[in-house]
PDB file of C-alpha atoms and ligand atoms in Angstrom:
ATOM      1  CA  UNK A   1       0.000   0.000   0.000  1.00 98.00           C
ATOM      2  CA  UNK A   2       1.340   3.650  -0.588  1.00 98.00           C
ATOM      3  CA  UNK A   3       0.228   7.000   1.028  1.00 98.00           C
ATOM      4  CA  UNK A   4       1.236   9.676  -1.137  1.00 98.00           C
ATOM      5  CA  UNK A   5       0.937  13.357   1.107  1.00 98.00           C
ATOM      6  CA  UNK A   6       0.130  16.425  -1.401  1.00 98.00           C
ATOM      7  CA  UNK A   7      -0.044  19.178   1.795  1.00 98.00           C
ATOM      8  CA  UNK A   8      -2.561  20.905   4.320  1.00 98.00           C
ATOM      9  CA  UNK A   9      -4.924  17.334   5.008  1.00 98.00           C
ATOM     10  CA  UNK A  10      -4.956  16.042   1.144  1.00 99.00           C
ATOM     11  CA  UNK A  11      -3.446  12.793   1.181  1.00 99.00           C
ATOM     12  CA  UNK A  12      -3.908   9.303  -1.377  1.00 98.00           C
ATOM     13  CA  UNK A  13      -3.988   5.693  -0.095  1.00 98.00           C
ATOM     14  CA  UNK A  14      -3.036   3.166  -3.377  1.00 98.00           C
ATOM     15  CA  UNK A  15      -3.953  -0.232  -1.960  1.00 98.00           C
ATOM     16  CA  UNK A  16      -2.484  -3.340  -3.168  1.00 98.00           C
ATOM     17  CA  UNK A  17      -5.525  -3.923  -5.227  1.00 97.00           C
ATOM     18  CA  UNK A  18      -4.360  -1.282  -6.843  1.00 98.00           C
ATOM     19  CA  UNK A  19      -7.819   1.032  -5.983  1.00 98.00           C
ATOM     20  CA  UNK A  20      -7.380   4.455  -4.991  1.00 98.00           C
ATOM     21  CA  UNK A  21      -8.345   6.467  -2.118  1.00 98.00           C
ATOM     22  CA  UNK A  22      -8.474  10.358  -1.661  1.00 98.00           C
ATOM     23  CA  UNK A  23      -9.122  12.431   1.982  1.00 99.00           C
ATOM     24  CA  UNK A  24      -9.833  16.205   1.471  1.00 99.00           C
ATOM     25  CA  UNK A  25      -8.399  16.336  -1.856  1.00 98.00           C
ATOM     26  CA  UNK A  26      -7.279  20.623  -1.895  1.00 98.00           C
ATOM     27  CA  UNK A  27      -5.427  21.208  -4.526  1.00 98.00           C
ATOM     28  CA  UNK A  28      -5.640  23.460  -7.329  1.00 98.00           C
ATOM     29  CA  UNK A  29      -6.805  26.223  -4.996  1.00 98.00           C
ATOM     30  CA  UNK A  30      -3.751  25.492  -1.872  1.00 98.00           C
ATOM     31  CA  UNK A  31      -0.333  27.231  -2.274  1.00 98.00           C
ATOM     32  CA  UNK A  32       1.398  24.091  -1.062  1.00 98.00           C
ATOM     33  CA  UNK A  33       0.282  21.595  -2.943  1.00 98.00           C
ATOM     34  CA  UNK A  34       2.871  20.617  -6.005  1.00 98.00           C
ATOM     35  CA  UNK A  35       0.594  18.404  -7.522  1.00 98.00           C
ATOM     36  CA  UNK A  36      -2.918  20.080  -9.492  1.00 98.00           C
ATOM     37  CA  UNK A  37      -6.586  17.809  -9.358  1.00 98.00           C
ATOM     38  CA  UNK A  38      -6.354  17.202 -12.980  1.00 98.00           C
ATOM     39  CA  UNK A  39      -3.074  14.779 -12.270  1.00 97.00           C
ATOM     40  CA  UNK A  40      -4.520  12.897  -9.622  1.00 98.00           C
ATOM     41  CA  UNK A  41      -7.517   9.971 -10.117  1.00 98.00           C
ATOM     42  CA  UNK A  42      -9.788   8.592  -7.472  1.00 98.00           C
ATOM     43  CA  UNK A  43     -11.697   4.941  -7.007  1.00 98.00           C
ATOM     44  CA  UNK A  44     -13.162   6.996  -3.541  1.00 99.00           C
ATOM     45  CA  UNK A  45     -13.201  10.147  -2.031  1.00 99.00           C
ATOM     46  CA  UNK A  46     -13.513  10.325   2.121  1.00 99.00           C
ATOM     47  CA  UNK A  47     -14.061  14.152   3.243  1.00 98.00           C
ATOM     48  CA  UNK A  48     -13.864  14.459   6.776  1.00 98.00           C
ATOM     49  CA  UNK A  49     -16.091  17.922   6.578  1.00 98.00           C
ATOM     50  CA  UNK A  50     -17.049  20.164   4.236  1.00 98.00           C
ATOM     51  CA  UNK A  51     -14.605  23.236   4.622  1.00 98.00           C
ATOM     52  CA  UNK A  52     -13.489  24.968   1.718  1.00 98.00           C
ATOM     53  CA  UNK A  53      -9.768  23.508   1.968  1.00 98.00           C
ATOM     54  CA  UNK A  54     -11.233  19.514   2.466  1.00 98.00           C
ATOM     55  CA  UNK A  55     -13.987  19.285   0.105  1.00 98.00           C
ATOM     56  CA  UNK A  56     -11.380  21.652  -2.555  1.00 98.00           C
ATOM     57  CA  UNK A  57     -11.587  19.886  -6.182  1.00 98.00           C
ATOM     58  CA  UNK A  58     -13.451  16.758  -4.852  1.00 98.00           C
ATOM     59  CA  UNK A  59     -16.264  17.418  -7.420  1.00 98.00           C
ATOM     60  CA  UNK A  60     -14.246  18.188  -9.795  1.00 98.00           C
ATOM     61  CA  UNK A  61     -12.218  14.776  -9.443  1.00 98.00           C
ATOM     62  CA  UNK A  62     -15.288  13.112  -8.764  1.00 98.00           C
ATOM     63  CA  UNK A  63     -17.045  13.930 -11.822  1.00 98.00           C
ATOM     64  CA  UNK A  64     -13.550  13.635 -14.335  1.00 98.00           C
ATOM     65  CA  UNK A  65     -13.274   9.423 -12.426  1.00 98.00           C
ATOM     66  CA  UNK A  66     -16.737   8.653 -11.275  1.00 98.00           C
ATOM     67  CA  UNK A  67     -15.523   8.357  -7.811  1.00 98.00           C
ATOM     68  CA  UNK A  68     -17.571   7.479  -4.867  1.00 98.00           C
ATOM     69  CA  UNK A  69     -18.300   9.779  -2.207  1.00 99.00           C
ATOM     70  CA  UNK A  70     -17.965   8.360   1.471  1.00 99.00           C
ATOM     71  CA  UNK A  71     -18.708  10.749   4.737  1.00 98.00           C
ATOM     72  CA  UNK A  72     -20.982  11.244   6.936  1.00 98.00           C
ATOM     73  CA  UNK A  73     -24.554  11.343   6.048  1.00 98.00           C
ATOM     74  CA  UNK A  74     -25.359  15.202   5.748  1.00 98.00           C
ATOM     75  CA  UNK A  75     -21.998  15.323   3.740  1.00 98.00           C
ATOM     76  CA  UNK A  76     -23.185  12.666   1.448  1.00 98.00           C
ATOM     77  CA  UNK A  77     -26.585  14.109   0.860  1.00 98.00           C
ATOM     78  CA  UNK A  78     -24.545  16.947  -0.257  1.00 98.00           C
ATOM     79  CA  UNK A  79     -22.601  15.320  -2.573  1.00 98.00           C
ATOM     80  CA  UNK A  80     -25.590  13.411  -3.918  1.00 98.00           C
ATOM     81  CA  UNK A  81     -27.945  16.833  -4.439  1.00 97.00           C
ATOM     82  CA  UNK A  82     -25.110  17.643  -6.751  1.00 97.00           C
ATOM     83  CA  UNK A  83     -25.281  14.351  -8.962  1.00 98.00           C
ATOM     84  CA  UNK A  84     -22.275  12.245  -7.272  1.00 98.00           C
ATOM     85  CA  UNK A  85     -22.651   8.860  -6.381  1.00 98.00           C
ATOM     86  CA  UNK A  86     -21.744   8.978  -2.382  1.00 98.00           C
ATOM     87  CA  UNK A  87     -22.338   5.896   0.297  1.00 98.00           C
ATOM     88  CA  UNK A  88     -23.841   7.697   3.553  1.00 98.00           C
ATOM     89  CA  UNK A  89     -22.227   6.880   6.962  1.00 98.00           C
ATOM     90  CA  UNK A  90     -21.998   8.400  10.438  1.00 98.00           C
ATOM     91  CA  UNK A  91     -19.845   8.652  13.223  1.00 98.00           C
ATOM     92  CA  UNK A  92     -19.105   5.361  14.908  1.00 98.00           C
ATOM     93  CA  UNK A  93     -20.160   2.977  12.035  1.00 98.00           C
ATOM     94  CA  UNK A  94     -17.381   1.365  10.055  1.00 98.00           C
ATOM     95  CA  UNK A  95     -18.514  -0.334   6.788  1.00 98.00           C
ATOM     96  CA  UNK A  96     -16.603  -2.473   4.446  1.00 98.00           C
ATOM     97  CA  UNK A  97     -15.519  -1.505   0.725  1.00 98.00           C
ATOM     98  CA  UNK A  98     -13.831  -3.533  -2.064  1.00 97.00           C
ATOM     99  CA  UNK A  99     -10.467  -2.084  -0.768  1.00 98.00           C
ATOM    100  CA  UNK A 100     -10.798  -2.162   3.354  1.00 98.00           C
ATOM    101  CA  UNK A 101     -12.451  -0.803   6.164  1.00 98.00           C
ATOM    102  CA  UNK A 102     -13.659   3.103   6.798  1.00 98.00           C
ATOM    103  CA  UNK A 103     -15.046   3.874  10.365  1.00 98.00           C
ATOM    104  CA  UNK A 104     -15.723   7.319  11.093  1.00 98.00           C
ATOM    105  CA  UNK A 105     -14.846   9.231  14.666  1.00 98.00           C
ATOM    106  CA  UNK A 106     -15.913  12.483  16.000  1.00 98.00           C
ATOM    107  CA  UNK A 107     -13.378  15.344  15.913  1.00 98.00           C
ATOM    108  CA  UNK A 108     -14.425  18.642  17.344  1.00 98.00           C
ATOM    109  CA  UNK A 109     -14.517  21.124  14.843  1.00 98.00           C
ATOM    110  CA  UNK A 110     -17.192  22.819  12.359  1.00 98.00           C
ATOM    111  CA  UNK A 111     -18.511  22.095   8.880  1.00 98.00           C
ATOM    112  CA  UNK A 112     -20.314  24.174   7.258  1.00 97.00           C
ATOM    113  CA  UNK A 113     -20.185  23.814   2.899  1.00 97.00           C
ATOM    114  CA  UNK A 114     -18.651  26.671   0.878  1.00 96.00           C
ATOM    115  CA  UNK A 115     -21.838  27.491  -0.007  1.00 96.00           C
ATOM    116  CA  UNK A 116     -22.871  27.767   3.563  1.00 97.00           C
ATOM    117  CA  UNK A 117     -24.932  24.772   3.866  1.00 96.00           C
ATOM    118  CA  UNK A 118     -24.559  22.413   6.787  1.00 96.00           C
ATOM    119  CA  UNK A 119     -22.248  19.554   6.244  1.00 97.00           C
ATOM    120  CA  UNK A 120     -23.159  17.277   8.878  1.00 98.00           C
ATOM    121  CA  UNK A 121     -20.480  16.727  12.162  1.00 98.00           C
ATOM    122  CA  UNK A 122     -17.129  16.759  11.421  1.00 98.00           C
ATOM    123  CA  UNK A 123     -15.180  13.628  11.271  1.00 98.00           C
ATOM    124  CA  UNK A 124     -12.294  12.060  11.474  1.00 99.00           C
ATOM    125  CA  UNK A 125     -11.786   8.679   9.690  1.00 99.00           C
ATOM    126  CA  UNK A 126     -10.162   5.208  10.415  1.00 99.00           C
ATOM    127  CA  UNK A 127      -9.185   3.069   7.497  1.00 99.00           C
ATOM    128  CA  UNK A 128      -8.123   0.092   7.492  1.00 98.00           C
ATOM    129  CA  UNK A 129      -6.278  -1.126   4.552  1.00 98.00           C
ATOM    130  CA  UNK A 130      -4.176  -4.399   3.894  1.00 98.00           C
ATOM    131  CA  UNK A 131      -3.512  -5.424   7.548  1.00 98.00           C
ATOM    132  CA  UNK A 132      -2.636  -1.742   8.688  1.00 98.00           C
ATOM    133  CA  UNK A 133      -4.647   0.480  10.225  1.00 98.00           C
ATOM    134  CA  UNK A 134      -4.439   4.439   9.418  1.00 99.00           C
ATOM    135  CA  UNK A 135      -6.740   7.166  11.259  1.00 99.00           C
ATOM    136  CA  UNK A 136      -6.865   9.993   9.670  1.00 99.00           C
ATOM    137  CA  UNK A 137      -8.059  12.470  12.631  1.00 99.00           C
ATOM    138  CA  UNK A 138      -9.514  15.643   9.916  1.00 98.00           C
ATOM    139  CA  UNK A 139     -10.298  18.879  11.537  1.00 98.00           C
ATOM    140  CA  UNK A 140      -9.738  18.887  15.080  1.00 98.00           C
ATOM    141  CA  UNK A 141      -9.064  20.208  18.865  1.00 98.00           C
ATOM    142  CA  UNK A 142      -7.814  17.700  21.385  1.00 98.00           C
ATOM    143  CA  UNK A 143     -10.076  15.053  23.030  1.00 98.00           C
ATOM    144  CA  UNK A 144      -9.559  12.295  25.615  1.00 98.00           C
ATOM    145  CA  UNK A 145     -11.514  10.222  23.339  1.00 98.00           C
ATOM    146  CA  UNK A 146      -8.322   9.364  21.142  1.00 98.00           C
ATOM    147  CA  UNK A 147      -7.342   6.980  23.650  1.00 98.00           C
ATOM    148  CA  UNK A 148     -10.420   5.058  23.414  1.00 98.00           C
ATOM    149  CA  UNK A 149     -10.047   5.183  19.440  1.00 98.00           C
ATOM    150  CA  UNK A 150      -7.052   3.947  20.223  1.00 98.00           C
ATOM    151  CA  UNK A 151      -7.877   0.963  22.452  1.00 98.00           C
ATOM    152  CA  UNK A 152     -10.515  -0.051  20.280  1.00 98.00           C
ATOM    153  CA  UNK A 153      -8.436   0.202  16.870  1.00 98.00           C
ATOM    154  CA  UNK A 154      -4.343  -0.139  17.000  1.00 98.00           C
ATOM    155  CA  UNK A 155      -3.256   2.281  14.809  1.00 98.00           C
ATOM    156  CA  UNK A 156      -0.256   2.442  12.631  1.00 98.00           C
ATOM    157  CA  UNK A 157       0.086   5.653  11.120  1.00 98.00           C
ATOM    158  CA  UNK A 158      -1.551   8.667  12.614  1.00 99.00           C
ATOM    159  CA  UNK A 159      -2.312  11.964  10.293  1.00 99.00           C
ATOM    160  CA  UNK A 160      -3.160  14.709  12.339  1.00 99.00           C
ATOM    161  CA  UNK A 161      -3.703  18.557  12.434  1.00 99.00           C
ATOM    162  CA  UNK A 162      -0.235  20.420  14.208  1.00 98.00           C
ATOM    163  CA  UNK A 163      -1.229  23.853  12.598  1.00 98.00           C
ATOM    164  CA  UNK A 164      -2.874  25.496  15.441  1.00 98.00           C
ATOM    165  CA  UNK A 165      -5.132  28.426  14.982  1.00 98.00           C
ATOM    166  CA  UNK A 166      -7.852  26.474  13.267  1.00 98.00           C
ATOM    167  CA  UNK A 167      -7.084  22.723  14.846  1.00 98.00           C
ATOM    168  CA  UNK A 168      -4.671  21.210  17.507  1.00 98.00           C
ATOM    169  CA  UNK A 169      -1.122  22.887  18.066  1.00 98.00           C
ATOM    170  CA  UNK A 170       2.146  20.670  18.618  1.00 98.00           C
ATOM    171  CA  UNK A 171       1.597  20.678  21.482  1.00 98.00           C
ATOM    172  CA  UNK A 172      -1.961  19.036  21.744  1.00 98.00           C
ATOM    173  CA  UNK A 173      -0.926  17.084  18.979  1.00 99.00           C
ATOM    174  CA  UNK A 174       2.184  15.883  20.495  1.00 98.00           C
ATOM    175  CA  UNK A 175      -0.392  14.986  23.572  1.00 98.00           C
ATOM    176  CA  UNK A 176      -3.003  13.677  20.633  1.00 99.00           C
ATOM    177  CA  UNK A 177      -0.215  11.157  19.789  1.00 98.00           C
ATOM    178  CA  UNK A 178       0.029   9.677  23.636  1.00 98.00           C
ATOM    179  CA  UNK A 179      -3.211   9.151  23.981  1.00 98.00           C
ATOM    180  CA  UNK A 180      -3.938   7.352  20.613  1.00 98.00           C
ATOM    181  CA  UNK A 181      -0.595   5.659  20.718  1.00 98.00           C
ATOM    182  CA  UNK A 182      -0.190   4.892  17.020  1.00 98.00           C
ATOM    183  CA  UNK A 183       3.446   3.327  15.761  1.00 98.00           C
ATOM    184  CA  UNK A 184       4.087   6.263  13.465  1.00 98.00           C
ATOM    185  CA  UNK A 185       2.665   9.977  13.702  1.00 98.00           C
ATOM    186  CA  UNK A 186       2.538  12.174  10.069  1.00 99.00           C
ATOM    187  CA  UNK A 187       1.674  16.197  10.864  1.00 99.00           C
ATOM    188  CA  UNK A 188      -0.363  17.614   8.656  1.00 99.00           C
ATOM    189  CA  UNK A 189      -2.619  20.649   8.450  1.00 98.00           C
ATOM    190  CA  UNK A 190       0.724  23.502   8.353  1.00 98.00           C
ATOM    191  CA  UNK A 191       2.227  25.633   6.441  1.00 98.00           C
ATOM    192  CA  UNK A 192      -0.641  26.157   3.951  1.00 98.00           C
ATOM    193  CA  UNK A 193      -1.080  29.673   4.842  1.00 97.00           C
ATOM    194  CA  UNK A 194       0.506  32.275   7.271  1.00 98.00           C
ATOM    195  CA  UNK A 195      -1.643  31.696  10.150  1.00 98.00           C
ATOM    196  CA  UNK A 196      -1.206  28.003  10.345  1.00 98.00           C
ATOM    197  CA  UNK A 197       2.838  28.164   9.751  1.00 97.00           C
ATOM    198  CA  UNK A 198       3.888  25.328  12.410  1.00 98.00           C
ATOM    199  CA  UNK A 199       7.506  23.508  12.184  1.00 98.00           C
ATOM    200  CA  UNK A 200       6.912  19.773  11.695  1.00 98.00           C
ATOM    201  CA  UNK A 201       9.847  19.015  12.663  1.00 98.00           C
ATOM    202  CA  UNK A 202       9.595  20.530  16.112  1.00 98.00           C
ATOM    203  CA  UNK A 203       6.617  18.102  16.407  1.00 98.00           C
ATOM    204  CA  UNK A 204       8.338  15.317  14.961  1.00 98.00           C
ATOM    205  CA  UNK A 205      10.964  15.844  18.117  1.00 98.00           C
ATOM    206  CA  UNK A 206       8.886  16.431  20.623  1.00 98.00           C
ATOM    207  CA  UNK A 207       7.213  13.079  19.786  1.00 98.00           C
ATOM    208  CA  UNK A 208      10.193  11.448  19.342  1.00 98.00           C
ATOM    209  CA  UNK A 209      11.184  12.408  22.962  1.00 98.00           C
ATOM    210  CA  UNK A 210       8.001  10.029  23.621  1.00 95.00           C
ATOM    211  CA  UNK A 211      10.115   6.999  22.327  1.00 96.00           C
ATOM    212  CA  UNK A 212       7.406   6.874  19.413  1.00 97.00           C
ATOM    213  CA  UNK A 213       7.852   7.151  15.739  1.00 98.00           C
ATOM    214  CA  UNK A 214       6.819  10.572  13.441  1.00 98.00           C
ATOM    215  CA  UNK A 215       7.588  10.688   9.655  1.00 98.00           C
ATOM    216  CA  UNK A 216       7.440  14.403   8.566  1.00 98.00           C
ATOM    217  CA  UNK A 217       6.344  13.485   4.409  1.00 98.00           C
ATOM    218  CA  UNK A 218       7.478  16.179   1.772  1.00 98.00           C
ATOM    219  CA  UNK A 219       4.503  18.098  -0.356  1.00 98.00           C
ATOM    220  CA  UNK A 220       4.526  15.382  -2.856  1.00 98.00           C
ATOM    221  CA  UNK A 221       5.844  12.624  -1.539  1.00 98.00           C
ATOM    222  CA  UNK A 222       4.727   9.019  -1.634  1.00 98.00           C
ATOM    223  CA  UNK A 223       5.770   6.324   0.696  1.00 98.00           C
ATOM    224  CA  UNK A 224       5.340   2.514   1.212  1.00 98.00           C
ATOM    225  CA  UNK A 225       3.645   1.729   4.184  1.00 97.00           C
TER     226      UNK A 225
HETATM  227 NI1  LIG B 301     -11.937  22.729   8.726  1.00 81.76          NI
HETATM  228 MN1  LIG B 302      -8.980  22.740   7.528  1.00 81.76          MN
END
C-alpha cells in the first residue's frame, strides 16, 4: 500500500488492489500543494467535513473518475444533491468496501459547505487497509476520546492537524499522539497559509522524545507503508 501526502490534510492511499483512495483532496486552490486535481484519479473520495480547503476539487475529481463519495450522512446528501454517487455513513459505524475498512470518529470542529450549507459533524476517519490500520483524525481540537479510538483500533500511522489556529497545536498534537498511541505519527494541516505556519519538525521531536515514531512526508511525496 502507498500513502502519497500532497499538503494541508490532502493525502492518497493506493492499496495493493491497486484502488485508490483520496481524503480532502485541496489542490488546485492550496499554495502548497505541487501536484494540481487534474493529475490525480480517485476509485473513492472520504471528506472528513465540508470546509473549503477539504472538500477543494473533490467534485471536480469526482465527476472527471466517477468516484464514490464516502462521509458522513449530511456530507453525502450533499454530494448526492449535486449528482455524485456517495455511500452515507456516520460517526461510529465502520462499513466495508472492495479495498478495506472506513469507520468514522468524531473530531471537534465545524462544517459548514462553501456554499454555507450544513455539512453534517465533522469527522475524522479510520481506514483500514491491507492489515494496517491508518486514522486519519480531519479537523480537530484535542479530546480524551483518542485513547479510546485507540484501544478499540491499533493504529499504525496517525495523520493529524499540528497547525494550530484552526485545529490542535504541537503541542496538543504531540499529547493527541500519547493518547492514541499509534506506531508512526505524520503532521499535517501547516504551512498552507501564514496563520497556520507550524515547524513539523519541532513536532516530529517532541514526539520522538516520547520513544514513538513521526515521519514528517514532503509536499509530494509518496511512501510505502
Ligand atoms: Ni476545517
Ligand atoms: Mn482545515
Amino acid at each position: 500500500m502507498k500513502l502519497r501526502y500532497f499538503s494541508h490534510s490532502a493525502f492518497q492511499i493506493t492499496a495493493k488492489s491497486n484502488k485508490k483512495i483520496l481524503i480532502d483532496p485541496f489542490l488546485d486552490d492550496n499554495p502548497t500543494s505541487p501536484v494540481k486535481s487534474d493529475d490525480v484519479s480517485a476509485d473513492y473520495i472520504i471528506l472528513t467535513h465540508a470546509h473549503g480547503d477539504h472538500i477543494g476539487d473533490a467534485f471536480k475529481i469526482a465527476k472527471r473518475c466517477n468516484s464514490l463519495f464516502i462521509c458522513v450522512n449530511e456530507l453525502a446528501n450533499y454530494c448526492s444533491g449535486k449528482g455524485f454517487n456517495a455511500h452515507n455513513m456516520h460517526i461510529g459505524g465502520g462499513h466495508n468496501f472492495d479495498f478495506g475498512r472506513i469507520k468514522f470518529t468524531i473530531a471537534h470542529h465545524g462544517s459548514l459547505t462553501p456554499d454555507n450549507q450544513y455539512g453534517g459533524e465533522p469527522s475524522g476517519v479510520i481506514l483500514s487497509i491491507d492489515g494496517k490500520n491508518i486514522y486519519h483524525t480531519g479537523d480537530t481540537g484535542l479530546f480524551y476520546d483518542m485513547k479510546l479510538i485507540g484501544e478499540m483500533t491499533p493504529i499504525d500511522y496517525m495523520l493529524l492537524p499540528i497547525g494550530d489556529n484552526f485545529t490542535m497545536g504541537i503541542t496538543d498534537a504531540v499529547k493527541a499522539v500519547e493518547l492514541t498511541n499509534p506506531k508512526t505519527a505524520i503532521p499535517m494541516h501547516y504551512k498552507t497559509f501564514p496563520v497556520i505556519n507550524a515547524d513539523p519538525n519541532e513536532f516530529k521531536d517532541k514526539v520522538e522524545k516520547l520513544g514513538k515514531k513521526s515521519i514528517v512526508m514532503e509536499f509530494g511525496q509518496e511512501i510505502e507503508l
